[in-house]
Tab-separated table of C-alpha atoms in Angstrom:
chain	number	residue	atom	x	y	z
H	1	MET	CA	0.000	0.000	0.000
H	2	ASN	CA	1.284	3.465	-0.933
H	3	ALA	CA	0.147	6.831	0.409
H	4	TYR	CA	0.405	10.249	-1.201
H	5	LEU	CA	0.213	13.536	0.690
H	6	HIS	CA	-1.106	16.295	-1.586
H	7	ILE	CA	-0.468	20.026	-1.042
H	8	SER	CA	-0.374	22.992	-3.410
H	9	GLU	CA	2.824	24.478	-1.908
H	10	PHE	CA	5.097	22.440	0.326
H	11	ARG	CA	6.838	24.635	2.887
H	12	ASP	CA	8.626	22.513	5.447
H	13	LYS	CA	8.822	25.197	8.159
H	14	ASP	CA	5.195	26.245	8.629
H	15	GLY	CA	2.375	24.512	10.495
H	16	ILE	CA	1.047	22.554	7.539
H	17	GLY	CA	4.593	21.648	6.469
H	18	ASN	CA	5.302	20.300	9.961
H	19	ASP	CA	2.119	18.260	9.784
H	20	ILE	CA	2.999	16.819	6.366
H	21	LYS	CA	6.451	15.803	7.578
H	22	GLY	CA	4.920	14.257	10.695
H	23	LEU	CA	2.320	12.324	8.724
H	24	ARG	CA	4.962	11.117	6.282
H	25	GLU	CA	7.218	9.887	9.091
H	26	VAL	CA	4.399	8.104	10.941
H	27	LEU	CA	3.046	6.405	7.811
H	28	ASN	CA	6.497	5.319	6.660
H	29	SER	CA	7.183	3.910	10.127
H	30	SER	CA	3.913	1.984	9.867
H	31	GLY	CA	5.087	0.295	6.682
H	32	ILE	CA	3.127	2.527	4.312
H	33	LYS	CA	5.440	4.049	1.729
H	34	THR	CA	4.500	7.713	1.620
H	35	GLU	CA	5.378	10.490	-0.812
H	36	ILE	CA	4.619	14.202	-0.894
H	37	VAL	CA	2.880	15.489	-4.011
H	38	CYS	CA	2.823	19.242	-4.665
H	39	GLN	CA	2.627	21.848	-7.371
H	40	ASN	CA	5.388	23.992	-5.864
H	41	ASP	CA	8.175	22.705	-3.654
H	42	LEU	CA	9.335	25.624	-1.466
H	43	SER	CA	11.103	23.430	1.098
H	44	ASP	CA	14.815	23.051	1.780
H	45	GLY	CA	14.925	20.069	-0.576
H	46	SER	CA	15.812	17.481	2.066
H	47	ILE	CA	12.641	15.530	1.248
H	48	LYS	CA	12.110	14.467	-2.340
H	49	THR	CA	8.675	15.432	-3.675
H	50	LEU	CA	6.616	14.619	-6.749
H	51	GLN	CA	4.946	17.176	-8.982
H	52	THR	CA	1.200	16.646	-9.333
H	53	GLU	CA	1.621	15.971	-13.051
H	54	GLU	CA	4.313	13.365	-12.373
H	55	LEU	CA	1.987	11.300	-10.200
H	56	HIS	CA	-0.144	10.395	-13.235
H	57	ASN	CA	2.832	8.367	-14.497
H	58	GLU	CA	3.415	6.475	-11.242
H	59	SER	CA	3.261	2.726	-11.787
H	60	ASN	CA	2.382	2.017	-8.147
H	61	LEU	CA	-1.001	3.733	-8.301
H	62	SER	CA	-3.893	1.372	-7.678
H	63	SER	CA	-7.278	1.173	-5.991
H	64	ASN	CA	-5.363	0.378	-2.765
H	65	SER	CA	-3.430	3.649	-2.873
H	66	MET	CA	-4.323	6.326	-0.318
H	67	HIS	CA	-4.449	10.016	-1.164
H	68	ILE	CA	-4.511	12.598	1.634
H	69	LEU	CA	-5.142	16.229	0.701
H	70	GLU	CA	-3.816	18.850	3.131
H	71	TYR	CA	-6.571	21.432	2.838
H	72	GLY	CA	-6.392	24.973	4.160
H	73	GLY	CA	-8.149	26.678	1.277
H	74	SER	CA	-8.372	26.562	-2.501
H	75	GLY	CA	-5.211	26.142	-4.536
H	76	TYR	CA	-4.709	22.461	-5.212
H	77	PRO	CA	-6.438	21.093	-8.377
H	78	ILE	CA	-9.333	19.198	-6.777
H	79	ASP	CA	-10.377	17.414	-9.957
H	80	SER	CA	-6.837	16.118	-10.404
H	81	PHE	CA	-6.775	14.887	-6.783
H	82	LEU	CA	-10.069	13.071	-7.249
H	83	SER	CA	-8.970	11.530	-10.554
H	84	PHE	CA	-6.182	9.430	-9.021
H	85	PRO	CA	-7.123	5.797	-8.357
H	86	GLY	CA	-7.365	4.920	-4.684
H	87	ARG	CA	-9.011	6.018	-1.454
H	88	LYS	CA	-9.363	9.728	-0.626
H	89	PHE	CA	-8.951	11.545	2.687
H	90	VAL	CA	-8.861	15.266	3.514
H	91	ARG	CA	-6.588	16.647	6.221
H	92	TYR	CA	-8.535	19.792	7.123
H	93	GLN	CA	-6.491	22.705	8.502
H	94	ASN	CA	-9.222	25.362	8.595
H	95	ILE	CA	-9.717	28.435	6.412
H	96	THR	CA	-9.154	31.977	7.665
H	97	PRO	CA	-12.249	34.136	7.008
H	98	PRO	CA	-11.436	37.112	4.742
H	99	LYS	CA	-13.028	39.617	7.163
H	100	PHE	CA	-9.696	39.878	8.994
H	101	PHE	CA	-7.915	41.196	5.901
H	102	LYS	CA	-10.310	43.898	4.695
H	103	PRO	CA	-8.738	46.912	6.500
H	104	PHE	CA	-5.249	46.142	5.205
H	105	VAL	CA	-5.624	45.309	1.498
H	106	SER	CA	-7.136	46.972	-1.545
H	107	ASN	CA	-10.775	46.346	-2.472
H	108	GLU	CA	-9.627	44.276	-5.427
H	109	ILE	CA	-7.437	42.004	-3.307
H	110	PHE	CA	-10.152	41.705	-0.678
H	111	ARG	CA	-12.642	40.585	-3.343
H	112	SER	CA	-10.152	37.929	-4.441
H	113	PHE	CA	-9.942	36.726	-0.804
H	114	GLU	CA	-13.737	36.532	-0.700
H	115	LEU	CA	-13.879	34.593	-3.964
H	116	ASP	CA	-11.198	32.153	-2.747
H	117	TYR	CA	-13.129	31.636	0.479
H	118	LYS	CA	-16.363	30.893	-1.395
H	119	LYS	CA	-14.478	28.593	-3.747
H	120	SER	CA	-13.076	26.727	-0.737
H	121	ILE	CA	-16.578	26.110	0.613
H	122	LEU	CA	-17.678	24.750	-2.756
H	123	GLU	CA	-14.586	22.530	-2.959
H	124	LEU	CA	-15.242	21.115	0.504
H	125	HIS	CA	-18.791	20.230	-0.541
H	126	LYS	CA	-17.424	18.495	-3.631
H	127	LEU	CA	-14.775	16.641	-1.646
H	128	LYS	CA	-17.449	15.476	0.785
H	129	ARG	CA	-19.008	13.372	-1.966
H	130	PHE	CA	-15.812	11.435	-2.728
H	131	THR	CA	-13.867	11.442	0.543
H	132	GLU	CA	-13.967	8.577	3.030
H	133	ARG	CA	-12.983	10.719	5.982
H	134	PHE	CA	-11.963	14.245	6.911
H	135	LEU	CA	-9.146	14.619	9.434
H	136	PRO	CA	-9.464	18.030	11.136
H	137	SER	CA	-6.629	19.037	13.466
H	138	SER	CA	-8.986	20.193	16.246
H	139	LYS	CA	-12.535	19.851	17.509
H	140	TYR	CA	-13.009	23.480	16.531
H	141	SER	CA	-12.172	22.667	12.906
H	142	ALA	CA	-14.442	19.614	13.084
H	143	SER	CA	-17.283	21.906	14.180
H	144	ASN	CA	-16.602	24.111	11.147
H	145	LEU	CA	-17.018	21.039	8.946
H	146	GLU	CA	-20.247	20.129	10.731
H	147	ASP	CA	-21.582	23.580	9.823
H	148	LEU	CA	-21.136	22.465	6.198
H	149	ASN	CA	-22.906	19.174	6.972
H	150	ILE	CA	-19.616	17.259	6.824
H	151	VAL	CA	-19.774	14.764	9.672
H	152	ASN	CA	-17.488	11.949	8.494
H	153	SER	CA	-14.518	13.315	10.433
H	154	SER	CA	-11.955	12.198	13.014
H	155	VAL	CA	-9.934	14.765	14.977
H	156	LEU	CA	-6.166	14.318	14.722
H	157	PRO	CA	-3.885	17.014	16.235
H	158	ILE	CA	-0.929	18.298	14.234
H	159	VAL	CA	1.439	15.334	13.901
H	160	ARG	CA	4.533	16.598	15.633
H	161	LYS	CA	6.816	15.794	18.558
H	162	TYR	CA	7.749	18.708	20.824
H	163	GLY	CA	9.970	17.279	23.541
H	164	TRP	CA	10.147	18.692	27.074
H	165	LYS	CA	12.994	21.201	27.396
H	166	GLY	CA	12.077	22.713	30.732
H	167	GLU	CA	13.249	26.114	31.901
H	168	LYS	CA	16.561	27.240	30.396
H	169	ARG	CA	15.852	30.928	29.860
H	170	ASN	CA	18.669	33.433	29.482
H	171	ARG	CA	17.467	36.042	31.934
H	172	LYS	CA	18.240	39.659	31.171
H	173	ASN	CA	17.462	42.899	32.912
H	174	GLY	CA	13.675	43.028	32.575
H	175	TYR	CA	11.097	40.594	31.229
H	176	THR	CA	10.681	39.375	27.641
H	177	LEU	CA	7.363	38.369	26.099
H	178	GLY	CA	7.360	36.583	22.763
H	179	TYR	CA	5.238	35.670	19.769
H	180	VAL	CA	6.211	33.228	17.004
H	181	GLY	CA	4.387	32.902	13.699
H	182	ARG	CA	3.136	34.838	10.713
H	183	LEU	CA	2.528	38.550	11.187
H	184	VAL	CA	-0.868	38.746	9.509
H	185	PRO	CA	-4.085	40.557	10.482
H	186	SER	CA	-5.864	37.500	11.930
H	187	LYS	CA	-3.076	37.160	14.527
H	188	LYS	CA	-3.900	40.646	15.849
H	189	ILE	CA	-0.315	41.748	16.417
H	190	GLU	CA	-1.614	45.271	17.047
H	191	ASP	CA	-3.183	44.021	20.290
H	192	ILE	CA	0.244	42.778	21.410
H	193	LEU	CA	1.551	46.303	20.797
H	194	PHE	CA	-1.216	47.817	22.929
H	195	LEU	CA	-0.354	45.321	25.673
H	196	SER	CA	3.304	46.318	25.365
H	197	TYR	CA	2.297	49.949	25.912
H	198	PHE	CA	0.639	49.062	29.228
H	199	LEU	CA	3.509	46.800	30.272
H	200	LYS	CA	5.981	49.621	29.665
H	201	ARG	CA	3.959	51.866	31.972
H	202	ILE	CA	4.419	49.238	34.709
H	203	GLU	CA	8.093	48.521	33.995
H	204	PRO	CA	10.023	50.399	31.249
H	205	LYS	CA	12.348	47.435	30.568
H	206	TYR	CA	9.694	45.060	29.227
H	207	ARG	CA	10.710	43.665	25.830
H	208	ILE	CA	8.467	42.152	23.131
H	209	LEU	CA	9.952	39.687	20.615
H	210	LEU	CA	7.859	39.257	17.447
H	211	ILE	CA	9.400	36.420	15.454
H	212	GLY	CA	8.125	35.248	12.083
H	213	ASN	CA	7.457	36.402	8.571
H	214	VAL	CA	5.180	38.760	6.673
H	215	PRO	CA	3.624	37.603	3.378
H	216	SER	CA	4.249	40.314	0.791
H	217	ILE	CA	0.529	40.885	0.349
H	218	PHE	CA	0.455	42.217	3.941
H	219	ASP	CA	3.373	44.641	3.657
H	220	ASP	CA	0.991	47.521	4.449
H	221	TYR	CA	-0.107	45.743	7.628
H	222	PHE	CA	3.525	45.372	8.695
H	223	THR	CA	4.188	49.043	7.937
H	224	ASN	CA	1.194	49.979	10.101
H	225	LEU	CA	2.544	47.864	12.980
H	226	LYS	CA	5.932	49.579	12.921
H	227	GLN	CA	4.298	53.009	12.743
H	228	MET	CA	1.984	52.079	15.613
H	229	ALA	CA	4.955	51.034	17.762
H	230	ARG	CA	6.581	54.426	17.165
H	231	GLU	CA	3.377	56.353	17.924
H	232	LEU	CA	2.832	54.428	21.165
H	233	GLY	CA	6.390	55.188	22.226
H	234	ILE	CA	7.353	51.517	22.467
H	235	GLY	CA	9.681	51.314	19.459
H	236	GLY	CA	12.626	50.531	21.721
H	237	ASN	CA	10.693	47.785	23.533
H	238	VAL	CA	9.489	45.896	20.449
H	239	GLN	CA	11.803	43.810	18.265
H	240	PHE	CA	10.622	42.431	14.923
H	241	ARG	CA	12.781	39.437	13.960
H	242	MET	CA	11.941	38.316	10.428
H	243	GLY	CA	13.310	35.333	8.540
H	244	VAL	CA	14.595	33.498	11.612
H	245	GLN	CA	15.938	30.024	10.779
H	246	ASP	CA	14.701	26.949	12.646
H	247	SER	CA	18.180	26.474	14.108
H	248	GLU	CA	17.966	29.949	15.689
H	249	LEU	CA	14.566	29.514	17.330
H	250	PRO	CA	15.706	27.726	20.521
H	251	ARG	CA	17.773	30.783	21.465
H	252	PHE	CA	14.714	33.024	21.195
H	253	TRP	CA	12.461	30.610	23.100
H	254	GLU	CA	14.999	30.530	25.916
H	255	GLU	CA	14.969	34.334	26.129
H	256	MET	CA	11.199	34.462	26.692
H	257	ASP	CA	9.687	34.800	30.145
H	258	ALA	CA	6.149	34.452	28.758
H	259	TYR	CA	4.382	33.799	25.468
H	260	ILE	CA	1.492	35.934	24.254
H	261	SER	CA	-1.158	35.135	21.636
H	262	MET	CA	-3.821	37.633	20.599
H	263	SER	CA	-4.835	35.593	17.538
H	264	GLU	CA	-8.512	35.500	16.656
H	265	HIS	CA	-8.321	32.516	14.331
H	266	GLU	CA	-6.403	29.290	15.013
H	267	GLY	CA	-7.121	25.847	13.610
H	268	PHE	CA	-4.600	24.426	16.102
H	269	GLY	CA	-1.579	26.532	17.174
H	270	ILE	CA	1.835	24.832	17.141
H	271	PRO	CA	3.693	27.758	18.830
H	272	LEU	CA	1.351	27.483	21.830
H	273	VAL	CA	2.496	23.924	22.510
H	274	GLU	CA	6.081	24.743	21.648
H	275	ALA	CA	6.021	27.477	24.311
H	276	LEU	CA	4.710	24.937	26.834
H	277	SER	CA	7.600	22.622	25.951
H	278	TYR	CA	10.024	25.354	27.084
H	279	ASP	CA	8.068	25.695	30.354
H	280	ILE	CA	6.996	29.208	29.380
H	281	PRO	CA	3.745	30.661	30.799
H	282	VAL	CA	1.324	31.165	27.904
H	283	PHE	CA	-1.195	34.023	27.896
H	284	ALA	CA	-3.703	33.591	25.087
H	285	TYR	CA	-6.950	35.059	23.832
H	286	ALA	CA	-9.538	32.311	24.297
H	287	CYS	CA	-11.003	31.796	20.840
H	288	THR	CA	-11.318	29.167	18.092
H	289	ALA	CA	-8.971	26.197	18.806
H	290	VAL	CA	-6.730	27.977	21.339
H	291	PRO	CA	-8.321	26.695	24.611
H	292	GLU	CA	-8.521	23.185	23.161
H	293	THR	CA	-4.860	23.227	22.112
H	294	LEU	CA	-3.599	24.459	25.500
H	295	LYS	CA	-5.680	21.953	27.516
H	296	ASP	CA	-5.841	24.156	30.664
H	297	ALA	CA	-2.067	24.690	30.664
H	298	GLY	CA	-2.294	28.360	29.689
H	299	TYR	CA	-3.707	31.600	31.070
H	300	LEU	CA	-6.748	32.491	28.978
H	301	PHE	CA	-8.513	35.828	28.678
H	302	ARG	CA	-11.713	36.703	26.822
H	303	LYS	CA	-11.678	40.494	26.472
H	304	LYS	CA	-9.257	42.735	24.605
H	305	ASP	CA	-10.614	46.255	24.961
H	306	LEU	CA	-8.070	48.777	26.240
H	307	ASN	CA	-9.267	48.543	29.837
H	308	SER	CA	-8.979	44.736	29.719
H	309	LEU	CA	-5.505	44.906	28.148
H	310	GLU	CA	-4.358	47.219	30.946
H	311	LYS	CA	-5.581	44.680	33.515
H	312	LEU	CA	-3.953	41.864	31.525
H	313	ALA	CA	-0.619	43.707	31.695
H	314	GLU	CA	-0.970	43.956	35.478
H	315	TRP	CA	-1.836	40.232	35.670
H	316	ILE	CA	1.179	39.222	33.570
H	317	HIS	CA	3.494	41.432	35.617
H	318	PHE	CA	2.145	40.030	38.887
H	319	ILE	CA	2.751	36.438	37.754
H	320	LEU	CA	6.250	37.113	36.417
H	321	GLU	CA	7.239	39.079	39.522
H	322	SER	CA	5.989	36.293	41.777
H	323	GLN	CA	8.402	33.802	40.179
H	324	SER	CA	11.220	35.161	42.311
H	325	SER	CA	9.193	34.846	45.526
H	326	VAL	CA	9.152	31.929	47.960
H	327	ARG	CA	5.715	30.837	46.731
H	328	PRO	CA	5.408	31.890	43.067
H	329	VAL	CA	1.931	32.055	41.516
H	330	ASP	CA	3.236	30.318	38.402
H	331	GLY	CA	4.989	27.644	40.421
H	332	PRO	CA	5.548	23.862	40.363
H	333	HIS	CA	1.875	23.041	39.655
H	334	ALA	CA	1.739	25.291	36.584
H	335	SER	CA	5.046	23.909	35.342
H	336	SER	CA	3.941	20.299	35.837
H	337	LYS	CA	0.728	21.044	33.928
H	338	ARG	CA	2.712	22.433	31.005
H	339	ARG	CA	4.903	19.347	31.028
H	340	GLU	CA	1.871	17.060	31.225
H	341	VAL	CA	0.208	18.657	28.186
H	342	CYS	CA	3.437	18.616	26.208
H	343	MET	CA	3.960	14.933	27.010
H	344	ASP	CA	0.330	14.188	26.067
H	345	TYR	CA	1.029	15.407	22.549
H	346	ASP	CA	4.363	13.604	22.360
H	347	SER	CA	2.880	10.287	23.496
H	348	MET	CA	-0.120	10.392	21.173
H	349	PRO	CA	-0.253	7.100	19.193
H	350	TYR	CA	-0.543	8.740	15.780
H	351	GLY	CA	0.377	5.547	13.954
H	352	ARG	CA	-2.292	3.478	15.671
H	353	VAL	CA	-4.942	6.160	15.150
H	354	LEU	CA	-4.132	6.480	11.459
H	355	LYS	CA	-4.156	2.720	10.975
H	356	GLN	CA	-7.602	2.555	12.587
H	357	ILE	CA	-8.871	5.304	10.285
H	358	PHE	CA	-7.389	3.824	7.134
H	359	THR	CA	-8.482	0.242	7.863
H	360	PHE	CA	-12.008	1.085	9.049
H	361	LYS	CA	-13.586	0.622	5.631
H	362	GLU	CA	-11.845	-2.706	5.099
H	363	ALA	CA	-12.830	-3.981	8.560
H	364	ALA	CA	-16.437	-2.897	8.086
H	365	ALA	CA	-16.661	-4.760	4.788
H	366	SER	CA	-15.197	-8.023	6.117
C-alpha cells in the first residue's frame, strides 16, 4: 500500500509543512510508503517530492493507494486529486475568514480573498461526496465542517513531537514576552503592541519579541505595525525578527519569560504547545482552537478592549514578579501542567490512530 500527501505548496517550516512531515514519518514507520505530491516545492529540498503531473505516471497507483489532501483553502487542483485511483482523505487545517484582511488590502485584493473563500466552501462540498474521511486538526475545525454538513470526520492534532525542554531561559534585565508565527491581520499583532504599551507603563524594561514572517501581500499591515509602535512610544521595547531560521529559534524561546497570543483565528496553534515545551507561561486570547490546544495549561482571557488589556498587563506582571518569591503564583503546579500537556502530545499514538482510520472501511466490509 502506498500513500500520497497532496499540497499545493510544500513549505517545510510552517504549520502545515510540519504536519505533512509528521504524517509522512508516521506512515512510513507503519510500513506505508508515503510520498509528498505538490505543485510547488518551497522546502529546503531534504525531502524528495513529486509534482502533481508526475503522479499520473506512477506505476504504483492502484485502488489500494491512499491520497490525503492537506486542505487549508483553494489552490490544489481538486479534480486532479479526485482523478487518481485509490481512497481519498482530507486533512482539514481550517480556512481563515477574509473579514480579517479587509482593512489592510485593496478592495480588489479583498474581493479575491472573498472569492477564494467561497471557492473553498464549494470545494469542501465536492470533496465530501468522494472522501472517506476528513481529518481536522482540532474539535473546533471539526465543528466548522459540521456547519457544512460534513460529519465523516476524526480529529487528529498536528502530527509533531515537541519534547520537554524545561526552563533554560537566558534572563536579562527586565522581562521578555514573545510571539512566534506569521505577522498577519488574523493574529492581531496590534493588540500585542497595545499590551506592550501598558507593560511599559508598569516597567520600562519590558521587551516584546515578534518572530516570524510577513507575506508580501500584507506589507501595508507590517508598515502599520511599525508606525503604531513608534506612535505608542514603544519602538525601543518591540523587536521584529523576520526570517529566523529553525536552528535559531531555541535561542529566542529561551529568552522568553512568557508567550502571548492575541490571535482571533487558530485551527490548532503549534507555537502554543512549543512554548509549553520550554516551560513558558502562555497568555492567550480564548477563541477558536486555542483553549482546546492548551488543555488548561495556559492563562486564557476573553476580552481585549483597552481597559482589559491594561488589567492583563498587570496580571502578567504580577505572575512574572511572583516567580522570584518563595511561593510563586506560576509555580511547580503550573510547570507540571505544562509538562503534562506537552507529554500528552508527544505520546499520542498517531500511527495506531491512522491505521484505525485507514483500515475502518476494510474492517467494516469483512
